[in-house]
């Protein structure tokens, strides 16, 4: 089995590259945002033909049960900054690209394995991840996003774009997001900066444990 892991930033790449030395696991950086993510996923599929694509990185968390360094597994992913209106198709909902699913569901077998991952010191939460081209650095912006998706557990900038690309190409997909900050409890993104300065080390062990479980 060949597994492709896509991250957005150098910081995330550095965390994951040293965890994987098996040639069947390819870790690549796509860059930040939806277009970079979609291009990175398409290139990953074209060049490496993975059996599974894993999106890994950090995200802002949401919910009373979510804490910094928890891991959210995307049971579903959607866009928080897409609205195609209803003038042509009355069934299109907020967050949905017209003609595409309203939410991209994780591959069922991958999700089941992800929910069984046990890593000491880390809590894993399956749930909704929402994606948009916006670094959420204010409580007002987070409140706006959550008003549309109150059940969302994480907000990032890549997962839904990678999921849409995998959907188009028929490649099983799942997203892992380490919670770097809780925007509704934060001011001036201080949690985010503290995460990278003090506690990011070993935060991607859940992704490693999950990938290893695919070979069992």
CSV table of C-alpha atoms in Angstrom, one decimal:
chain,number,residue,atom,x,y,z
A,1,UNK,CA,0.0,0.0,0.0
A,2,UNK,CA,1.3,3.5,-0.9
A,3,UNK,CA,0.2,6.3,1.4
A,4,UNK,CA,0.4,10.0,0.5
A,5,UNK,CA,0.5,12.6,3.3
A,6,UNK,CA,-0.1,16.2,2.4
A,7,UNK,CA,0.8,19.1,4.7
A,8,UNK,CA,0.5,22.9,4.1
A,9,UNK,CA,3.5,24.4,5.9
A,10,UNK,CA,7.2,23.7,6.4
A,11,UNK,CA,6.6,23.5,10.2
A,12,UNK,CA,4.2,20.6,9.7
A,13,UNK,CA,6.5,19.0,7.1
A,14,UNK,CA,9.4,19.0,9.5
A,15,UNK,CA,7.3,17.4,12.2
A,16,UNK,CA,6.2,14.5,9.9
A,17,UNK,CA,9.2,13.9,7.6
A,18,UNK,CA,11.4,12.4,10.3
A,19,UNK,CA,8.6,10.1,11.4
A,20,UNK,CA,8.4,8.2,8.1
A,21,UNK,CA,11.3,6.6,6.4
A,22,UNK,CA,9.3,3.9,4.6
A,23,UNK,CA,9.4,4.5,0.8
A,24,UNK,CA,5.7,3.6,0.6
A,25,UNK,CA,4.8,6.7,2.6
A,26,UNK,CA,5.2,10.0,0.7
A,27,UNK,CA,5.1,13.2,2.7
A,28,UNK,CA,4.8,16.4,0.7
A,29,UNK,CA,4.0,20.1,1.3
A,30,UNK,CA,1.3,21.7,-0.8
A,31,UNK,CA,1.3,25.3,0.5
A,32,UNK,CA,-1.4,27.2,2.4
A,33,UNK,CA,-4.9,27.6,1.2
A,34,UNK,CA,-7.5,25.8,-1.0
A,35,UNK,CA,-5.9,26.2,-4.4
A,36,UNK,CA,-2.5,25.1,-3.2
A,37,UNK,CA,-4.1,22.1,-1.4
A,38,UNK,CA,-6.1,21.0,-4.5
A,39,UNK,CA,-3.0,21.3,-6.7
A,40,UNK,CA,-0.9,19.5,-4.2
A,41,UNK,CA,-3.4,16.6,-4.0
A,42,UNK,CA,-3.7,16.4,-7.8
A,43,UNK,CA,0.1,16.3,-8.2
A,44,UNK,CA,0.4,13.7,-5.4
A,45,UNK,CA,-2.1,11.5,-7.2
A,46,UNK,CA,-0.5,12.0,-10.7
A,47,UNK,CA,3.0,11.4,-9.6
A,48,UNK,CA,2.7,8.8,-6.8
A,49,UNK,CA,-0.6,7.0,-7.4
A,50,UNK,CA,-1.3,6.6,-3.6
A,51,UNK,CA,-3.9,4.1,-2.4
A,52,UNK,CA,-4.8,6.6,0.4
A,53,UNK,CA,-4.3,10.3,0.9
A,54,UNK,CA,-4.0,11.7,4.5
A,55,UNK,CA,-4.2,15.4,5.1
A,56,UNK,CA,-2.3,16.3,8.2
A,57,UNK,CA,-1.6,19.6,9.9
A,58,UNK,CA,-2.9,22.0,12.5
A,59,UNK,CA,-6.2,23.8,12.9
A,60,UNK,CA,-8.3,26.1,15.1
A,61,UNK,CA,-10.5,24.1,17.4
A,62,UNK,CA,-14.1,24.6,18.5
A,63,UNK,CA,-16.2,23.1,21.3
A,64,UNK,CA,-16.1,22.8,25.0
A,65,UNK,CA,-14.6,19.3,24.7
A,66,UNK,CA,-11.7,20.4,22.4
A,67,UNK,CA,-8.3,21.5,23.8
A,68,UNK,CA,-5.0,22.5,22.3
A,69,UNK,CA,-3.0,19.5,21.1
A,70,UNK,CA,-6.2,17.4,20.8
A,71,UNK,CA,-6.6,15.8,17.3
A,72,UNK,CA,-9.7,16.2,15.2
A,73,UNK,CA,-10.3,13.5,12.6
A,74,UNK,CA,-12.5,14.7,9.8
A,75,UNK,CA,-15.5,12.4,9.7
A,76,UNK,CA,-16.9,15.0,7.3
A,77,UNK,CA,-15.3,18.1,5.7
A,78,UNK,CA,-16.9,21.1,4.1
A,79,UNK,CA,-16.1,24.7,3.1
A,80,UNK,CA,-17.0,27.6,5.4
A,81,UNK,CA,-16.5,30.3,2.7
A,82,UNK,CA,-18.4,28.9,-0.3
A,83,UNK,CA,-22.0,29.9,-1.2
A,84,UNK,CA,-23.3,29.3,-4.7
A,85,UNK,CA,-26.8,30.6,-4.0
A,86,UNK,CA,-30.1,29.0,-4.9
A,87,UNK,CA,-31.1,30.8,-8.1
A,88,UNK,CA,-30.2,27.8,-10.3
A,89,UNK,CA,-30.3,24.8,-7.9
A,90,UNK,CA,-32.7,25.1,-5.0
A,91,UNK,CA,-31.0,22.2,-3.2
A,92,UNK,CA,-27.5,23.7,-2.9
A,93,UNK,CA,-26.6,24.5,0.7
A,94,UNK,CA,-24.1,26.9,2.3
A,95,UNK,CA,-20.6,25.5,2.0
A,96,UNK,CA,-21.4,23.4,-1.0
A,97,UNK,CA,-19.8,23.8,-4.5
A,98,UNK,CA,-22.7,23.4,-6.9
A,99,UNK,CA,-22.8,19.9,-8.4
A,100,UNK,CA,-20.5,18.5,-5.7
A,101,UNK,CA,-21.4,16.9,-2.3
A,102,UNK,CA,-22.4,19.3,0.5
A,103,UNK,CA,-19.9,17.5,2.7
A,104,UNK,CA,-17.1,15.1,1.9
A,105,UNK,CA,-17.2,12.1,4.1
A,106,UNK,CA,-14.0,10.3,5.2
A,107,UNK,CA,-13.5,6.8,3.8
A,108,UNK,CA,-15.4,4.5,6.2
A,109,UNK,CA,-12.6,2.0,6.8
A,110,UNK,CA,-10.1,4.8,7.4
A,111,UNK,CA,-12.4,6.6,9.8
A,112,UNK,CA,-13.0,3.4,11.8
A,113,UNK,CA,-9.2,2.8,12.1
A,114,UNK,CA,-8.7,6.5,13.0
A,115,UNK,CA,-11.2,6.3,15.8
A,116,UNK,CA,-9.4,3.3,17.3
A,117,UNK,CA,-6.0,5.1,17.4
A,118,UNK,CA,-4.6,5.4,20.9
A,119,UNK,CA,-1.7,7.7,21.7
A,120,UNK,CA,-0.8,8.5,25.3
A,121,UNK,CA,-1.4,12.1,26.0
A,122,UNK,CA,-3.6,12.8,23.0
A,123,UNK,CA,-7.4,12.9,22.7
A,124,UNK,CA,-8.9,12.0,19.3
A,125,UNK,CA,-12.2,13.5,18.3
A,126,UNK,CA,-14.0,12.5,15.1
A,127,UNK,CA,-16.2,15.3,13.7
A,128,UNK,CA,-16.7,18.0,11.1
A,129,UNK,CA,-13.8,20.1,9.8
A,130,UNK,CA,-14.6,23.2,7.8
A,131,UNK,CA,-12.2,24.9,5.4
A,132,UNK,CA,-11.7,28.3,4.0
A,133,UNK,CA,-9.1,30.8,2.8
A,134,UNK,CA,-9.0,32.7,6.1
A,135,UNK,CA,-6.6,32.4,9.0
A,136,UNK,CA,-9.0,32.8,11.9
A,137,UNK,CA,-7.3,35.3,14.2
A,138,UNK,CA,-10.4,36.9,15.8
A,139,UNK,CA,-13.3,35.7,17.8
A,140,UNK,CA,-15.7,37.5,15.5
A,141,UNK,CA,-14.6,35.6,12.5
A,142,UNK,CA,-14.8,32.3,14.4
A,143,UNK,CA,-18.3,33.2,15.6
A,144,UNK,CA,-19.4,33.9,12.0
A,145,UNK,CA,-18.0,30.5,10.8
A,146,UNK,CA,-19.7,28.6,13.7
A,147,UNK,CA,-23.0,30.3,13.0
A,148,UNK,CA,-23.1,28.3,9.8
A,149,UNK,CA,-21.5,25.2,11.2
A,150,UNK,CA,-22.2,25.0,15.0
A,151,UNK,CA,-21.1,21.3,15.2
A,152,UNK,CA,-17.7,22.0,13.6
A,153,UNK,CA,-14.8,20.8,15.7
A,154,UNK,CA,-12.0,22.3,13.7
A,155,UNK,CA,-11.4,25.1,11.1
A,156,UNK,CA,-8.5,24.9,8.6
A,157,UNK,CA,-7.5,26.1,5.2
A,158,UNK,CA,-6.9,22.9,3.2
A,159,UNK,CA,-8.9,19.8,4.1
A,160,UNK,CA,-12.0,20.3,2.0
A,161,UNK,CA,-10.0,21.2,-1.1
A,162,UNK,CA,-8.0,18.0,-0.7
A,163,UNK,CA,-11.2,16.0,-0.1
A,164,UNK,CA,-12.8,17.4,-3.2
A,165,UNK,CA,-9.8,16.5,-5.3
A,166,UNK,CA,-9.7,13.0,-3.9
A,167,UNK,CA,-13.5,12.7,-4.5
A,168,UNK,CA,-12.9,13.6,-8.2
A,169,UNK,CA,-10.1,11.1,-8.6
A,170,UNK,CA,-11.7,8.4,-6.5
A,171,UNK,CA,-8.9,8.2,-3.9
A,172,UNK,CA,-9.8,7.3,-0.3
A,173,UNK,CA,-9.1,10.3,2.0
A,174,UNK,CA,-9.0,11.3,5.6
A,175,UNK,CA,-7.9,14.4,7.5
A,176,UNK,CA,-6.1,14.7,10.8
A,177,UNK,CA,-5.9,18.2,12.4
A,178,UNK,CA,-3.9,18.9,15.6
A,179,UNK,CA,-5.6,21.7,17.5
A,180,UNK,CA,-3.1,24.6,17.7
A,181,UNK,CA,-5.5,27.2,19.2
A,182,UNK,CA,-9.1,27.7,20.2
A,183,UNK,CA,-10.1,31.1,18.6
A,184,UNK,CA,-13.1,31.6,20.8
A,185,UNK,CA,-10.8,31.4,23.9
A,186,UNK,CA,-7.9,33.3,22.3
A,187,UNK,CA,-6.7,36.8,21.7
A,188,UNK,CA,-4.4,37.9,18.8
A,189,UNK,CA,-3.6,34.2,17.9
A,190,UNK,CA,-1.4,33.9,21.0
A,191,UNK,CA,-2.3,30.3,21.5
A,192,UNK,CA,-1.3,29.5,17.9
A,193,UNK,CA,2.2,31.0,18.4
A,194,UNK,CA,2.6,29.4,21.7
A,195,UNK,CA,1.8,26.0,20.1
A,196,UNK,CA,4.6,26.2,17.7
A,197,UNK,CA,7.0,27.7,20.2
A,198,UNK,CA,6.4,25.3,23.1
A,199,UNK,CA,4.3,22.2,22.4
A,200,UNK,CA,4.3,21.3,18.7
A,201,UNK,CA,7.0,18.6,19.3
A,202,UNK,CA,5.4,15.1,19.0
A,203,UNK,CA,2.0,16.6,18.2
A,204,UNK,CA,1.8,14.6,15.0
A,205,UNK,CA,2.3,11.1,16.6
A,206,UNK,CA,-1.4,10.3,16.1
A,207,UNK,CA,-0.9,10.6,12.3
A,208,UNK,CA,2.1,8.3,12.6
A,209,UNK,CA,0.2,5.7,14.7
A,210,UNK,CA,-2.7,5.8,12.2
A,211,UNK,CA,-0.5,5.3,9.2
A,212,UNK,CA,1.2,2.4,10.9
A,213,UNK,CA,-2.2,0.8,11.6
A,214,UNK,CA,-2.9,0.7,7.9
A,215,UNK,CA,-0.2,-1.9,7.5
A,216,UNK,CA,-1.5,-4.2,10.2
